[in-house]
Each structure stands twice: as C-alpha cells, then as structure tokens.
PDB file of C-alpha atoms in Angstrom:
ATOM      1  CA  MET A1146      -7.975 -27.404 -10.338  1.00 74.00           C
ATOM      2  CA  LYS A1147      -7.649 -29.812  -7.403  1.00 74.00           C
ATOM      3  CA  LYS A1148      -3.904 -30.124  -7.930  1.00 78.00           C
ATOM      4  CA  LEU A1149      -3.463 -26.351  -8.160  1.00 79.00           C
ATOM      5  CA  TYR A1150      -5.411 -25.849  -4.934  1.00 76.00           C
ATOM      6  CA  GLU A1151      -3.342 -28.485  -3.146  1.00 72.00           C
ATOM      7  CA  GLU A1152      -0.099 -26.865  -4.316  1.00 71.00           C
ATOM      8  CA  TRP A1153      -1.398 -23.420  -3.345  1.00 68.00           C
ATOM      9  CA  THR A1154      -2.448 -24.378   0.184  1.00 75.00           C
ATOM     10  CA  GLY A1155       0.023 -27.174   0.839  1.00 73.00           C
ATOM     11  CA  ARG A1156      -2.846 -29.470   1.785  1.00 73.00           C
ATOM     12  CA  SER A1157      -4.538 -32.473   0.261  1.00 73.00           C
ATOM     13  CA  MET A1158      -8.143 -31.846  -0.705  1.00 76.00           C
ATOM     14  CA  ASN A1159     -10.065 -34.325   1.429  1.00 79.00           C
ATOM     15  CA  LYS A1160     -12.751 -34.501   4.101  1.00 81.00           C
ATOM     16  CA  GLU A1161     -10.376 -33.091   6.701  1.00 82.00           C
ATOM     17  CA  THR A1162      -9.737 -30.048   4.537  1.00 84.00           C
ATOM     18  CA  PHE A1163     -13.445 -29.325   4.188  1.00 85.00           C
ATOM     19  CA  ARG A1164     -13.909 -29.862   7.919  1.00 87.00           C
ATOM     20  CA  ASP A1165     -11.159 -27.352   8.670  1.00 88.00           C
ATOM     21  CA  LEU A1166     -12.617 -24.852   6.193  1.00 90.00           C
ATOM     22  CA  LEU A1167     -15.950 -25.152   7.966  1.00 91.00           C
ATOM     23  CA  LYS A1168     -14.178 -24.566  11.274  1.00 91.00           C
ATOM     24  CA  LEU A1169     -12.563 -21.413   9.897  1.00 93.00           C
ATOM     25  CA  ALA A1170     -15.864 -20.198   8.440  1.00 95.00           C
ATOM     26  CA  THR A1171     -17.796 -20.663  11.709  1.00 96.00           C
ATOM     27  CA  PRO A1172     -17.065 -17.149  13.053  1.00 95.00           C
ATOM     28  CA  ILE A1173     -18.480 -15.679   9.826  1.00 97.00           C
ATOM     29  CA  PHE A1174     -21.577 -17.877   9.998  1.00 96.00           C
ATOM     30  CA  ILE A1175     -22.181 -16.740  13.571  1.00 97.00           C
ATOM     31  CA  TYR A1176     -21.374 -13.045  13.249  1.00 97.00           C
ATOM     32  CA  ALA A1177     -22.861 -12.183   9.829  1.00 97.00           C
ATOM     33  CA  PRO A1178     -26.524 -12.855  10.762  1.00 97.00           C
ATOM     34  CA  ILE A1179     -26.120 -10.992  14.063  1.00 97.00           C
ATOM     35  CA  TYR A1180     -24.638  -7.950  12.337  1.00 96.00           C
ATOM     36  CA  LEU A1181     -27.199  -7.881   9.537  1.00 95.00           C
ATOM     37  CA  TYR A1182     -30.153  -8.277  11.909  1.00 96.00           C
ATOM     38  CA  TRP A1183     -28.892  -5.536  14.231  1.00 96.00           C
ATOM     39  CA  PHE A1184     -28.072  -3.209  11.324  1.00 94.00           C
ATOM     40  CA  ILE A1185     -31.499  -3.669   9.751  1.00 92.00           C
ATOM     41  CA  LEU A1186     -33.154  -2.976  13.106  1.00 93.00           C
ATOM     42  CA  ILE A1187     -31.414   0.366  13.605  1.00 92.00           C
ATOM     43  CA  GLU A1188     -31.945   1.313   9.958  1.00 88.00           C
ATOM     44  CA  LYS A1189     -35.689   0.731  10.197  1.00 86.00           C
ATOM     45  CA  HIS A1190     -36.137   2.113  13.705  1.00 86.00           C
ATOM     46  CA  LYS A1191     -37.150   5.774  13.893  1.00 86.00           C
ATOM     47  CA  PHE A1192     -35.227   7.318  16.766  1.00 87.00           C
ATOM     48  CA  SER A1193     -36.678  10.401  18.450  1.00 85.00           C
ATOM     49  CA  HIS A1194     -33.457  12.341  17.950  1.00 89.00           C
ATOM     50  CA  TYR A1195     -30.494  12.165  15.593  1.00 92.00           C
ATOM     51  CA  ALA A1196     -27.217  14.015  16.037  1.00 94.00           C
ATOM     52  CA  VAL A1197     -26.404  15.753  12.751  1.00 95.00           C
ATOM     53  CA  ILE A1198     -22.800  15.180  11.702  1.00 95.00           C
ATOM     54  CA  HIS A1199     -21.175  17.935   9.693  1.00 95.00           C
ATOM     55  CA  THR A1200     -17.799  19.608   9.325  1.00 96.00           C
ATOM     56  CA  VAL A1201     -16.590  22.659   7.422  1.00 96.00           C
ATOM     57  CA  VAL A1202     -14.505  20.360   5.237  1.00 97.00           C
ATOM     58  CA  ASP A1203     -17.697  18.684   3.967  1.00 97.00           C
ATOM     59  CA  ASP A1204     -18.787  21.965   2.376  1.00 95.00           C
ATOM     60  CA  HIS A1205     -15.674  22.000   0.182  1.00 97.00           C
ATOM     61  CA  ILE A1206     -15.898  18.410  -1.043  1.00 97.00           C
ATOM     62  CA  PRO A1207     -17.599  18.228  -4.465  1.00 97.00           C
ATOM     63  CA  PHE A1208     -20.137  15.641  -5.470  1.00 97.00           C
ATOM     64  CA  VAL A1209     -18.471  13.342  -8.020  1.00 97.00           C
ATOM     65  CA  GLU A1210     -20.860  10.615  -9.095  1.00 97.00           C
ATOM     66  CA  ALA A1211     -18.229   8.475 -10.866  1.00 97.00           C
ATOM     67  CA  PHE A1212     -16.893   7.514  -7.442  1.00 97.00           C
ATOM     68  CA  ILE A1213     -19.971   5.328  -6.979  1.00 97.00           C
ATOM     69  CA  ILE A1214     -18.016   2.611  -8.811  1.00 97.00           C
ATOM     70  CA  PRO A1215     -15.334   2.182  -6.127  1.00 97.00           C
ATOM     71  CA  TYR A1216     -18.078   2.650  -3.526  1.00 97.00           C
ATOM     72  CA  PHE A1217     -19.809  -0.455  -4.894  1.00 96.00           C
ATOM     73  CA  MET A1218     -16.488  -2.298  -5.131  1.00 97.00           C
ATOM     74  CA  TRP A1219     -16.194  -2.197  -1.330  1.00 96.00           C
ATOM     75  CA  PHE A1220     -18.564  -5.127  -0.868  1.00 94.00           C
ATOM     76  CA  ALA A1221     -16.399  -7.495  -2.913  1.00 97.00           C
ATOM     77  CA  TYR A1222     -13.124  -5.877  -1.821  1.00 98.00           C
ATOM     78  CA  VAL A1223     -13.659  -6.620   1.867  1.00 98.00           C
ATOM     79  CA  ALA A1224     -15.562  -9.909   1.667  1.00 97.00           C
ATOM     80  CA  LEU A1225     -13.431 -11.596  -0.996  1.00 97.00           C
ATOM     81  CA  THR A1226     -10.185 -10.693   0.761  1.00 98.00           C
ATOM     82  CA  LEU A1227     -11.386 -12.291   3.984  1.00 97.00           C
ATOM     83  CA  LEU A1228     -12.586 -15.376   2.094  1.00 96.00           C
ATOM     84  CA  PHE A1229      -9.277 -15.506   0.242  1.00 96.00           C
ATOM     85  CA  PHE A1230      -7.392 -15.847   3.516  1.00 95.00           C
ATOM     86  CA  MET A1231      -9.832 -18.506   4.664  1.00 94.00           C
ATOM     87  CA  VAL A1232      -9.712 -20.786   1.610  1.00 92.00           C
ATOM     88  CA  SER A1233      -5.945 -20.398   1.363  1.00 91.00           C
ATOM     89  CA  PHE A1234      -5.612 -21.503   5.006  1.00 91.00           C
ATOM     90  CA  ASP A1235      -3.707 -18.365   5.928  1.00 92.00           C
ATOM     91  CA  VAL A1236      -4.988 -18.810   9.456  1.00 93.00           C
ATOM     92  CA  GLU A1237      -3.204 -15.895  11.109  1.00 94.00           C
ATOM     93  CA  ASP A1238      -4.138 -13.421   8.366  1.00 96.00           C
ATOM     94  CA  TYR A1239      -7.711 -14.693   8.386  1.00 96.00           C
ATOM     95  CA  TYR A1240      -8.355 -14.410  12.116  1.00 97.00           C
ATOM     96  CA  LYS A1241      -6.627 -11.057  12.511  1.00 97.00           C
ATOM     97  CA  ASN A1242      -8.606  -9.666   9.599  1.00 98.00           C
ATOM     98  CA  PHE A1243     -11.882 -11.142  10.854  1.00 98.00           C
ATOM     99  CA  PHE A1244     -11.553  -9.863  14.419  1.00 97.00           C
ATOM    100  CA  PHE A1245     -10.395  -6.465  13.191  1.00 98.00           C
ATOM    101  CA  LEU A1246     -13.477  -6.132  10.982  1.00 98.00           C
ATOM    102  CA  ALA A1247     -15.964  -7.617  13.450  1.00 98.00           C
ATOM    103  CA  THR A1248     -14.793  -5.471  16.364  1.00 98.00           C
ATOM    104  CA  GLY A1249     -15.103  -2.226  14.444  1.00 97.00           C
ATOM    105  CA  MET A1250     -18.472  -3.200  12.994  1.00 97.00           C
ATOM    106  CA  THR A1251     -19.783  -4.069  16.461  1.00 98.00           C
ATOM    107  CA  ILE A1252     -18.634  -0.737  17.888  1.00 97.00           C
ATOM    108  CA  PHE A1253     -20.350   0.976  14.965  1.00 97.00           C
ATOM    109  CA  LEU A1254     -23.605  -0.817  15.809  1.00 97.00           C
ATOM    110  CA  ILE A1255     -23.346   0.133  19.482  1.00 96.00           C
ATOM    111  CA  ILE A1256     -22.678   3.785  18.642  1.00 96.00           C
ATOM    112  CA  SER A1257     -25.552   3.869  16.163  1.00 95.00           C
ATOM    113  CA  THR A1258     -27.896   2.363  18.761  1.00 95.00           C
ATOM    114  CA  LEU A1259     -26.902   4.598  21.673  1.00 95.00           C
ATOM    115  CA  PHE A1260     -26.096   7.761  19.712  1.00 94.00           C
ATOM    116  CA  PRO A1261     -28.258   7.846  16.563  1.00 94.00           C
ATOM    117  CA  ASN A1262     -26.641  10.076  13.965  1.00 95.00           C
ATOM    118  CA  MET A1263     -27.275  11.355  10.461  1.00 94.00           C
ATOM    119  CA  HIS A1264     -26.106  13.879   7.902  1.00 95.00           C
ATOM    120  CA  ASN A1265     -27.626  16.241   5.340  1.00 94.00           C
ATOM    121  CA  LEU A1266     -24.889  16.048   2.730  1.00 96.00           C
ATOM    122  CA  ARG A1267     -26.717  14.432  -0.161  1.00 95.00           C
ATOM    123  CA  PRO A1268     -27.617  16.675  -3.099  1.00 94.00           C
ATOM    124  CA  VAL A1269     -31.323  17.491  -3.276  1.00 89.00           C
ATOM    125  CA  THR A1270     -31.293  16.931  -7.027  1.00 91.00           C
ATOM    126  CA  MET A1271     -28.695  15.232  -9.172  1.00 91.00           C
ATOM    127  CA  PRO A1272     -26.517  17.735 -11.038  1.00 90.00           C
ATOM    128  CA  ARG A1273     -26.343  15.410 -14.039  1.00 93.00           C
ATOM    129  CA  ASP A1274     -28.261  12.534 -15.562  1.00 93.00           C
ATOM    130  CA  ASN A1275     -26.035   9.574 -16.322  1.00 96.00           C
ATOM    131  CA  VAL A1276     -25.442   5.962 -15.336  1.00 96.00           C
ATOM    132  CA  PHE A1277     -23.375   7.026 -12.326  1.00 97.00           C
ATOM    133  CA  THR A1278     -26.046   9.286 -10.868  1.00 97.00           C
ATOM    134  CA  HIS A1279     -28.561   6.487 -11.378  1.00 97.00           C
ATOM    135  CA  LEU A1280     -26.337   4.198  -9.312  1.00 97.00           C
ATOM    136  CA  VAL A1281     -26.011   6.884  -6.648  1.00 97.00           C
ATOM    137  CA  GLN A1282     -29.783   7.237  -6.511  1.00 96.00           C
ATOM    138  CA  PHE A1283     -30.057   3.481  -6.093  1.00 95.00           C
ATOM    139  CA  ILE A1284     -27.723   3.596  -3.090  1.00 94.00           C
ATOM    140  CA  TYR A1285     -29.613   6.559  -1.656  1.00 95.00           C
ATOM    141  CA  SER A1286     -32.902   4.677  -1.989  1.00 91.00           C
ATOM    142  CA  THR A1287     -31.610   1.569  -0.224  1.00 90.00           C
ATOM    143  CA  ASP A1288     -29.402   3.164   2.425  1.00 88.00           C
ATOM    144  CA  THR A1289     -30.749   5.944   4.632  1.00 89.00           C
ATOM    145  CA  PRO A1290     -28.501   8.911   5.564  1.00 92.00           C
ATOM    146  CA  THR A1291     -28.510   7.726   9.181  1.00 92.00           C
ATOM    147  CA  ASN A1292     -26.175   5.679  11.383  1.00 91.00           C
ATOM    148  CA  LEU A1293     -22.989   6.661   9.604  1.00 92.00           C
ATOM    149  CA  TRP A1294     -20.412   7.240  12.299  1.00 94.00           C
ATOM    150  CA  PRO A1295     -17.746   5.959  12.144  1.00 95.00           C
ATOM    151  CA  SER A1296     -17.667   4.949   8.501  1.00 96.00           C
ATOM    152  CA  ILE A1297     -17.542   1.163   8.194  1.00 96.00           C
ATOM    153  CA  HIS A1298     -16.800   1.573   4.501  1.00 96.00           C
ATOM    154  CA  VAL A1299     -13.602   3.360   5.487  1.00 98.00           C
ATOM    155  CA  TYR A1300     -12.753   1.252   8.530  1.00 98.00           C
ATOM    156  CA  ASN A1301     -13.142  -2.077   6.718  1.00 98.00           C
ATOM    157  CA  SER A1302     -11.186  -0.799   3.715  1.00 98.00           C
ATOM    158  CA  ILE A1303      -8.294   0.141   6.002  1.00 98.00           C
ATOM    159  CA  GLY A1304      -8.556  -3.264   7.664  1.00 98.00           C
ATOM    160  CA  THR A1305      -8.376  -4.981   4.290  1.00 98.00           C
ATOM    161  CA  MET A1306      -5.313  -2.988   3.276  1.00 98.00           C
ATOM    162  CA  ILE A1307      -3.607  -3.802   6.581  1.00 98.00           C
ATOM    163  CA  ALA A1308      -4.333  -7.512   6.120  1.00 97.00           C
ATOM    164  CA  VAL A1309      -2.966  -7.475   2.578  1.00 98.00           C
ATOM    165  CA  HIS A1310       0.229  -5.738   3.702  1.00 97.00           C
ATOM    166  CA  HIS A1311       0.784  -8.447   6.309  1.00 96.00           C
ATOM    167  CA  SER A1312       0.017 -11.311   3.936  1.00 95.00           C
ATOM    168  CA  LYS A1313       2.703 -13.406   2.266  1.00 92.00           C
ATOM    169  CA  ARG A1314       0.335 -14.164  -0.601  1.00 92.00           C
ATOM    170  CA  PHE A1315       0.435 -10.705  -2.184  1.00 94.00           C
ATOM    171  CA  ASN A1316       3.434  -9.477  -4.154  1.00 94.00           C
ATOM    172  CA  LYS A1317       4.335  -5.783  -4.437  1.00 95.00           C
ATOM    173  CA  ILE A1318       2.111  -5.228  -7.456  1.00 97.00           C
ATOM    174  CA  GLY A1319      -0.811  -6.936  -5.720  1.00 96.00           C
ATOM    175  CA  VAL A1320      -0.342  -4.778  -2.629  1.00 97.00           C
ATOM    176  CA  ILE A1321      -0.220  -1.585  -4.715  1.00 97.00           C
ATOM    177  CA  ILE A1322      -3.391  -2.551  -6.595  1.00 97.00           C
ATOM    178  CA  MET A1323      -5.223  -3.305  -3.340  1.00 98.00           C
ATOM    179  CA  ASP A1324      -3.997  -0.021  -1.840  1.00 98.00           C
ATOM    180  CA  ILE A1325      -5.261   1.944  -4.830  1.00 98.00           C
ATOM    181  CA  ILE A1326      -8.666   0.261  -4.672  1.00 98.00           C
ATOM    182  CA  GLY A1327      -8.855   0.858  -0.924  1.00 98.00           C
ATOM    183  CA  ALA A1328      -7.911   4.522  -1.280  1.00 98.00           C
ATOM    184  CA  LEU A1329     -10.534   5.042  -4.008  1.00 98.00           C
ATOM    185  CA  ILE A1330     -13.184   3.409  -1.826  1.00 98.00           C
ATOM    186  CA  ILE A1331     -12.318   5.717   1.071  1.00 98.00           C
ATOM    187  CA  LEU A1332     -12.480   8.772  -1.180  1.00 98.00           C
ATOM    188  CA  SER A1333     -15.754   7.530  -2.663  1.00 98.00           C
ATOM    189  CA  THR A1334     -17.521   7.797   0.691  1.00 97.00           C
ATOM    190  CA  LEU A1335     -16.882  11.543   0.587  1.00 97.00           C
ATOM    191  CA  PHE A1336     -17.414  12.242  -3.107  1.00 98.00           C
ATOM    192  CA  VAL A1337     -20.776  10.458  -3.324  1.00 97.00           C
ATOM    193  CA  LYS A1338     -21.829  12.203  -0.088  1.00 97.00           C
ATOM    194  CA  GLN A1339     -22.401   9.029   1.876  1.00 96.00           C
ATOM    195  CA  HIS A1340     -20.180  10.117   4.741  1.00 97.00           C
ATOM    196  CA  SER A1341     -18.898  13.207   6.450  1.00 97.00           C
ATOM    197  CA  PHE A1342     -15.200  13.971   6.772  1.00 97.00           C
ATOM    198  CA  TYR A1343     -15.729  13.376  10.500  1.00 97.00           C
ATOM    199  CA  ASP A1344     -16.899   9.805   9.816  1.00 97.00           C
ATOM    200  CA  VAL A1345     -13.746   9.163   7.812  1.00 97.00           C
ATOM    201  CA  ILE A1346     -11.310  10.611  10.350  1.00 97.00           C
ATOM    202  CA  THR A1347     -12.874   8.730  13.263  1.00 97.00           C
ATOM    203  CA  ALA A1348     -12.768   5.514  11.222  1.00 97.00           C
ATOM    204  CA  PHE A1349      -9.018   6.043  10.750  1.00 98.00           C
ATOM    205  CA  ILE A1350      -8.553   6.611  14.483  1.00 97.00           C
ATOM    206  CA  MET A1351     -10.500   3.459  15.323  1.00 97.00           C
ATOM    207  CA  ALA A1352      -8.495   1.514  12.737  1.00 98.00           C
ATOM    208  CA  ILE A1353      -5.195   2.628  14.289  1.00 97.00           C
ATOM    209  CA  ILE A1354      -6.354   1.500  17.730  1.00 97.00           C
ATOM    210  CA  PHE A1355      -7.465  -1.934  16.593  1.00 97.00           C
ATOM    211  CA  TYR A1356      -4.434  -2.360  14.366  1.00 97.00           C
ATOM    212  CA  ILE A1357      -2.360  -2.177  17.549  1.00 97.00           C
ATOM    213  CA  VAL A1358      -4.752  -4.500  19.393  1.00 96.00           C
ATOM    214  CA  PHE A1359      -4.912  -7.234  16.770  1.00 96.00           C
ATOM    215  CA  TYR A1360      -1.569  -6.958  14.990  1.00 96.00           C
ATOM    216  CA  HIS A1361       0.754  -6.042  17.845  1.00 94.00           C
ATOM    217  CA  SER A1362      -0.484  -7.949  20.870  1.00 92.00           C
ATOM    218  CA  SER A1363       0.734 -11.197  22.404  1.00 93.00           C
ATOM    219  CA  PHE A1364      -2.773 -12.505  23.121  1.00 92.00           C
ATOM    220  CA  MET A1365      -3.718 -12.370  19.443  1.00 93.00           C
ATOM    221  CA  GLU A1366      -0.462 -14.017  18.395  1.00 92.00           C
ATOM    222  CA  SER A1367      -1.067 -16.836  20.895  1.00 93.00           C
ATOM    223  CA  PHE A1368      -4.636 -17.264  19.696  1.00 92.00           C
ATOM    224  CA  CYS A1369      -3.523 -17.559  16.065  1.00 91.00           C
ATOM    225  CA  VAL A1370      -0.852 -20.114  16.934  1.00 90.00           C
ATOM    226  CA  ARG A1371      -3.458 -22.262  18.682  1.00 89.00           C
ATOM    227  CA  GLN A1372      -5.810 -22.016  15.713  1.00 88.00           C
ATOM    228  CA  GLU A1373      -3.035 -22.904  13.288  1.00 85.00           C
ATOM    229  CA  GLU A1374      -2.255 -25.982  15.334  1.00 82.00           C
ATOM    230  CA  LYS A1375      -5.898 -27.058  15.197  1.00 77.00           C
ATOM    231  CA  VAL A1376      -5.905 -27.115  11.402  1.00 77.00           C
ATOM    232  CA  ALA A1377      -2.272 -28.251  11.200  1.00 60.00           C
ATOM    233  CA  VAL A1378      -1.230 -25.465   8.866  1.00 50.00           C
ATOM    234  CA  ARG A1379       1.836 -23.322   9.364  1.00 44.00           C
ATOM    235  CA  TYR A1380       4.216 -21.555   7.059  1.00 42.00           C
ATOM    236  CA  ASN A1381       7.690 -23.041   6.991  1.00 39.00           C
TER     237      ASN A1381
END
C-alpha cells in the first residue's frame, strides 16, 4: 500500500508528507466548522418572514422518490472528490475546487441569512410506500424546506464535475461516470422536491461566474503555483 501511494503521488511517505497533507487540509478544518455552525443557526432560527420560491416549471416536475439515491450520493460525491485531490497532492485541482465550493457555500449562507426563503413543493402525503419514500421522509424530517436558494446540492455538484474535467487523474470513462452521477444528483433535487427550478438555475449561474473566477484568472493561477512550491509537488 505504501509503495502504491508513493508511486501514485510521486512522493515518499514520511513525516514531511504528513505535514504537507495537514497543511493542505487546514482550509477544510477551518471552514467546515464555520459553515456547519452558521448553517445550523439559520436552520433553527425562526425568521419573521420567508420569501416563497416557486416557478411554473415546478408544477410540471413529478415527484420521483427513486431519485433520493443520487440525492444521498451527493455527500460522498463532493467530499470524497475534494479529499481525493488532497491526498493525491493535486494541489492546483484541490485549491481551485475548495475555493469554488467554499465561496458558493458562503454566498448561500449570506443569502439565507439576509433573505430567508422557503418552498411548498413537498408532497403532503407520500404517493407510495416503499424504501425510497421512507428515505425521502427521513430527509424531510432532518432538513427543513427553508434556506434553499441557490441550491448548494446543484452548485457543489457542478463544481465537482468542473474539477474532475480539469484533473489529469481521471480518464475519459472516469469523467463520464462522474458526469452521470453529477447530472443525476442535480435532477434529484427537483424530483424529490427539495429544490425549485429557480434554485437550480441560479446555482448554474453562480457556478458559471465562479468557474471564470477560479479557473480562468491569473491571481488563482499564481496562488496555486505558490502553494505547489510550498509542498514541492508539480506535474512534469
């Protein structure tokens, strides 16, 4: 296992490697608690007014409970991809992916705090009784239908797909598989009635903006070069 990891990363597994991994993980250690604490606060806080999000398109989207499976897959899909870039010492891919995700998630928190929003899309009663509807009910019971705009499920899925497309680690088959999973996750937000079509579209718009910011800007390129130099890892 050690030899495989060393061949994979091009580094010897020693104290310096673990030190550099800790250095790469520091942004996650700092941001994750801040995000979770802020998110829990706005979820538990009862705002005096919520803007109801709804579009005509939402009325034509059916409830399909089987899509709860890709909806659940989002948690591993986003987190494991970011961790993959970190442990593989793909410094540029890691930092671009991290800042893309963190920026969108922070904007989501700010919007949810200043402009509380909600929707009334969830079915009052489940149309069927099966394992999928039970999973949907579990999500409904743990996640309120508030603070949904823009959809972080969608935004982070797009960010993950972008990162994979830019990575040298994924072959064509790997990219296609990740694209399919990402697309199913995005569709799942609509079919399990967790998000409005408006949430999805605005997430796409935000993703396009930050794709330009983090993947086509000189300041981000310079930052990544400096970080690569600090851990002495660079592709030949």
